One Martini backbone bead per residue (centre of mass of N, CA, C, O) as a GRO file, in nm:
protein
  165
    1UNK     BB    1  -1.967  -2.708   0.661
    2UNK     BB    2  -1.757  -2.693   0.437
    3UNK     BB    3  -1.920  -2.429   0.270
    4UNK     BB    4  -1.896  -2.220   0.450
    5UNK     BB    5  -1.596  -2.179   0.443
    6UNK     BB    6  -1.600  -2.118   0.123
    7UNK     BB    7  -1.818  -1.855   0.159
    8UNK     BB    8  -1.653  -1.706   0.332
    9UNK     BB    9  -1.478  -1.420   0.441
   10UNK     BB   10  -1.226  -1.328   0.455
   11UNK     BB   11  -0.922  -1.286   0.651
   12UNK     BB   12  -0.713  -0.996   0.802
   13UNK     BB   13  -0.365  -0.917   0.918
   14UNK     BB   14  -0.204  -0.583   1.050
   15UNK     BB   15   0.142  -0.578   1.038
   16UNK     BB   16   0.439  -0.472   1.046
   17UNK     BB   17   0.705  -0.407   0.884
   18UNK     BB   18   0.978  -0.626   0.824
   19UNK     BB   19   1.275  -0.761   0.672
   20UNK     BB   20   1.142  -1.018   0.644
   21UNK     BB   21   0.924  -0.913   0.399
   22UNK     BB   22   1.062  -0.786   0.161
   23UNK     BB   23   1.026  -1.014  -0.054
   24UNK     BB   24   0.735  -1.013  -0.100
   25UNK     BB   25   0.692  -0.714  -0.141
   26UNK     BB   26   0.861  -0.737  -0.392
   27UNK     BB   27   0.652  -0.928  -0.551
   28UNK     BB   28   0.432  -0.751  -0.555
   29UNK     BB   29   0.502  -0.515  -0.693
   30UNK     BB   30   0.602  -0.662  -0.940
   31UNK     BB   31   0.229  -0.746  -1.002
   32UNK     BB   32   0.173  -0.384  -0.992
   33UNK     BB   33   0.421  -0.301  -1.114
   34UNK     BB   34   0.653  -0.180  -1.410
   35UNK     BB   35   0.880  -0.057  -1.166
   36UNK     BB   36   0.988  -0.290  -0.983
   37UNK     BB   37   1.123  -0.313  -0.619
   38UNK     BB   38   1.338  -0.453  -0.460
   39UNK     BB   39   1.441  -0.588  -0.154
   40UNK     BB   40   1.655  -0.380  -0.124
   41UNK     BB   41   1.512  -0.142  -0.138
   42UNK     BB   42   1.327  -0.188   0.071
   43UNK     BB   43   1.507  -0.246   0.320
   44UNK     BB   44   1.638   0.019   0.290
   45UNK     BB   45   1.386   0.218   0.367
   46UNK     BB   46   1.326   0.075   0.618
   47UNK     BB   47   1.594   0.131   0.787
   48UNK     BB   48   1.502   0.407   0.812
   49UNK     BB   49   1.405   0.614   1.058
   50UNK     BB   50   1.114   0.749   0.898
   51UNK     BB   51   1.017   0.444   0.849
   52UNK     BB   52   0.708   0.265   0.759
   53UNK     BB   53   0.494  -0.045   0.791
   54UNK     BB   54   0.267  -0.300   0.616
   55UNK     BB   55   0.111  -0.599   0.651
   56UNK     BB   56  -0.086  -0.876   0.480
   57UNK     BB   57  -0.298  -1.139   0.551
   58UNK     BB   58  -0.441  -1.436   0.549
   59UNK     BB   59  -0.610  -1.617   0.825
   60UNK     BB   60  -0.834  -1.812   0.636
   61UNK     BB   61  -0.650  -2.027   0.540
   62UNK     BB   62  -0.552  -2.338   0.340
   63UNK     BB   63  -0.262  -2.211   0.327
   64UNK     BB   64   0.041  -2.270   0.478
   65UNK     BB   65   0.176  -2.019   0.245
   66UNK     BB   66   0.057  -1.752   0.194
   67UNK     BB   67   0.030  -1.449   0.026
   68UNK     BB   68   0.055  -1.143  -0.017
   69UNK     BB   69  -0.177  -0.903   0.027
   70UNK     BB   70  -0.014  -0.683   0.113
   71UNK     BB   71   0.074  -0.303   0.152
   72UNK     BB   72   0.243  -0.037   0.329
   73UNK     BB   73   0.498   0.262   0.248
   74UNK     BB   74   0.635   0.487   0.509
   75UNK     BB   75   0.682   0.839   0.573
   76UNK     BB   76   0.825   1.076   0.846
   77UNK     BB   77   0.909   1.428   0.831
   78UNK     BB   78   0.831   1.726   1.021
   79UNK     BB   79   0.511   1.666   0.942
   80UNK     BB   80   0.536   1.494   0.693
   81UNK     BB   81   0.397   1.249   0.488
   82UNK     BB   82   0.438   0.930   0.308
   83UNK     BB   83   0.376   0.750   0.032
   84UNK     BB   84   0.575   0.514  -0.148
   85UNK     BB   85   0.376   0.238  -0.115
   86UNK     BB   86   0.095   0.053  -0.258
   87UNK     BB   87  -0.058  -0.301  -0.226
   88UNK     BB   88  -0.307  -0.548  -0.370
   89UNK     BB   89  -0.356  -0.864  -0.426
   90UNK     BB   90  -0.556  -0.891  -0.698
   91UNK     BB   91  -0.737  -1.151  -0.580
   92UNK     BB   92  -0.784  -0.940  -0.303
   93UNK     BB   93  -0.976  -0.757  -0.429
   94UNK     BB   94  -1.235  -0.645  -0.262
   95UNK     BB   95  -1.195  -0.608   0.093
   96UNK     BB   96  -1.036  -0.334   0.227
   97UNK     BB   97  -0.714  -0.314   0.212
   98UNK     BB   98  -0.616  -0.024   0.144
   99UNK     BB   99  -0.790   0.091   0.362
  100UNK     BB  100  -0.653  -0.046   0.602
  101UNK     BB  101  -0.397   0.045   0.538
  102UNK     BB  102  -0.428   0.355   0.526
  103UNK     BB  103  -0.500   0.372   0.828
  104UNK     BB  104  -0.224   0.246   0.929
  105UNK     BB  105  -0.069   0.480   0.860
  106UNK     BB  106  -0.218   0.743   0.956
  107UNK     BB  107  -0.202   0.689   1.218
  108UNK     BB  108   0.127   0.654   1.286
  109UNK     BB  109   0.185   0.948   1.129
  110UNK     BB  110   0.026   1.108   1.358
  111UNK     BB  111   0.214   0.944   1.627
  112UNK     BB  112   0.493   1.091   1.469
  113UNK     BB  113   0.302   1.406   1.429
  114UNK     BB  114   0.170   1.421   1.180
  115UNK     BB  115  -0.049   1.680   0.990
  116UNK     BB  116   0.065   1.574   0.624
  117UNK     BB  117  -0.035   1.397   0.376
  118UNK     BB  118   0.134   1.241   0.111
  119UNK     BB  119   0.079   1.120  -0.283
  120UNK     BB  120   0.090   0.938  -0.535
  121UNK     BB  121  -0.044   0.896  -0.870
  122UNK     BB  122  -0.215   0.766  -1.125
  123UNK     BB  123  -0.457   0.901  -1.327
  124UNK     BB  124  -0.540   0.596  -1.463
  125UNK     BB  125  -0.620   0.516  -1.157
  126UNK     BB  126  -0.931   0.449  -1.020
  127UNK     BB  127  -0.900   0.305  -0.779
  128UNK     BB  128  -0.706   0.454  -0.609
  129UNK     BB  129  -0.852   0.756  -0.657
  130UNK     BB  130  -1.126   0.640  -0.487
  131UNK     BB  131  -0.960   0.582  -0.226
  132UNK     BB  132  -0.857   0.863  -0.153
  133UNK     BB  133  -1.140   1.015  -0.160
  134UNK     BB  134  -1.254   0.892   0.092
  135UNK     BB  135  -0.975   0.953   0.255
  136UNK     BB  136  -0.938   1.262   0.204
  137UNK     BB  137  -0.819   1.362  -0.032
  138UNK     BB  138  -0.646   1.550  -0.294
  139UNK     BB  139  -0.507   1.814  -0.511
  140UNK     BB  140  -0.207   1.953  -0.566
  141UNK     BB  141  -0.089   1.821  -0.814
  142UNK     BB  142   0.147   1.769  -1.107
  143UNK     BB  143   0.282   1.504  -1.303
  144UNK     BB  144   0.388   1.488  -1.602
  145UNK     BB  145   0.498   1.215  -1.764
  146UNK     BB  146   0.570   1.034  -1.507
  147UNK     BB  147   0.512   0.750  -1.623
  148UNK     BB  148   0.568   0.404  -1.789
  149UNK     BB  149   0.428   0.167  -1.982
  150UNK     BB  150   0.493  -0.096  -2.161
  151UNK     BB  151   0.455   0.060  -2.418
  152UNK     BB  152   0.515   0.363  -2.319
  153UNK     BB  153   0.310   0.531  -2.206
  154UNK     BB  154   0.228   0.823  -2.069
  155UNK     BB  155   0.148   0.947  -1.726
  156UNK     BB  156   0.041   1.113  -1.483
  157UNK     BB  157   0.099   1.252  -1.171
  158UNK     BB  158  -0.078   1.257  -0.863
  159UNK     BB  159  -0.098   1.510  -0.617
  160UNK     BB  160  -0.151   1.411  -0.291
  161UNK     BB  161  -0.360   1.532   0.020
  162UNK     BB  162  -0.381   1.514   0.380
  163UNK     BB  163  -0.508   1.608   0.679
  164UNK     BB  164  -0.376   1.491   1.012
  165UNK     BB  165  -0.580   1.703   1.218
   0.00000   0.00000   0.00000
């Protein structure tokens, strides 16, 4: 009976980003990205009347406070929406988290009014390029040497659209 526990598949819930979030999903962000943003800037983001998130945690684990599994930030207006960032905890990757959180972003977008939705993306993150092609992203755009990671190397942002229709 035991052994099920440890071999079963994660289970993950997921929920609105309010402001009690903030701290959390600045934790992960800053394990995910090379320059991270504060709990105040995600704050300052949510409190905006057209932004929107979501978060979610691992449902079945005997950790009494699990890390934060992932998160997705967006806003809508006027028909455009936008990912402003998104991130799934490193260590709970390849559980379909990326894919769920962006489901819930472009739902919400839709309901709305969302047309469609852009996000920009580095050109050298090949996980995201996958998910994004996946949910029928395309390319819209490009930003020549707009990232920066520690060593200083330089890549380029790809902007990506998507008609939610």
């Amino acid at each position: 009976m035991r052994e099920a526990y440890f071999t079963r598949k994660p289970e993950f819930e997921i929920i609105e980003m309010t402001r009690e979030h903030c701290a959390a999903v600045s934790v992960l962000h800053g394990q995910r990205f090379a320059r991270p943003w504060g709990d105040g800037e995600f704050l300052s983001l949510l409190l905006q009347p057209h932004t929107f998130g979501f978060v979610t945690w691992q449902t079945n684990t005997l950790i009494f406070k699990p890390p934060l599994a992932g998160f997705v930030l967006a806003r809508e207006t006027a028909g455009e929406a936008e990912i402003l960032t998104i991130a799934v905890n490193e260590k709970l990757g390849r559980n379909g988290l990326g894919w769920r959180l962006m489901q819930a972003a472009i739902r919400e977008a839709r309901a709305r009014g969302g047309e469609a939705m852009f996000l920009e993306v580095d050109d050298g993150n090949a996980a995201a390029l996958g998910l994004y092609n996946k949910l029928g992203f395309q390319k819209a755009g490009e930003r020549p040497a707009y990232y920066t990671d520690e060593q200083g190397r330089r890549s380029s942002a790809l902007v990506m659209r998507r008609d939610l229709r």
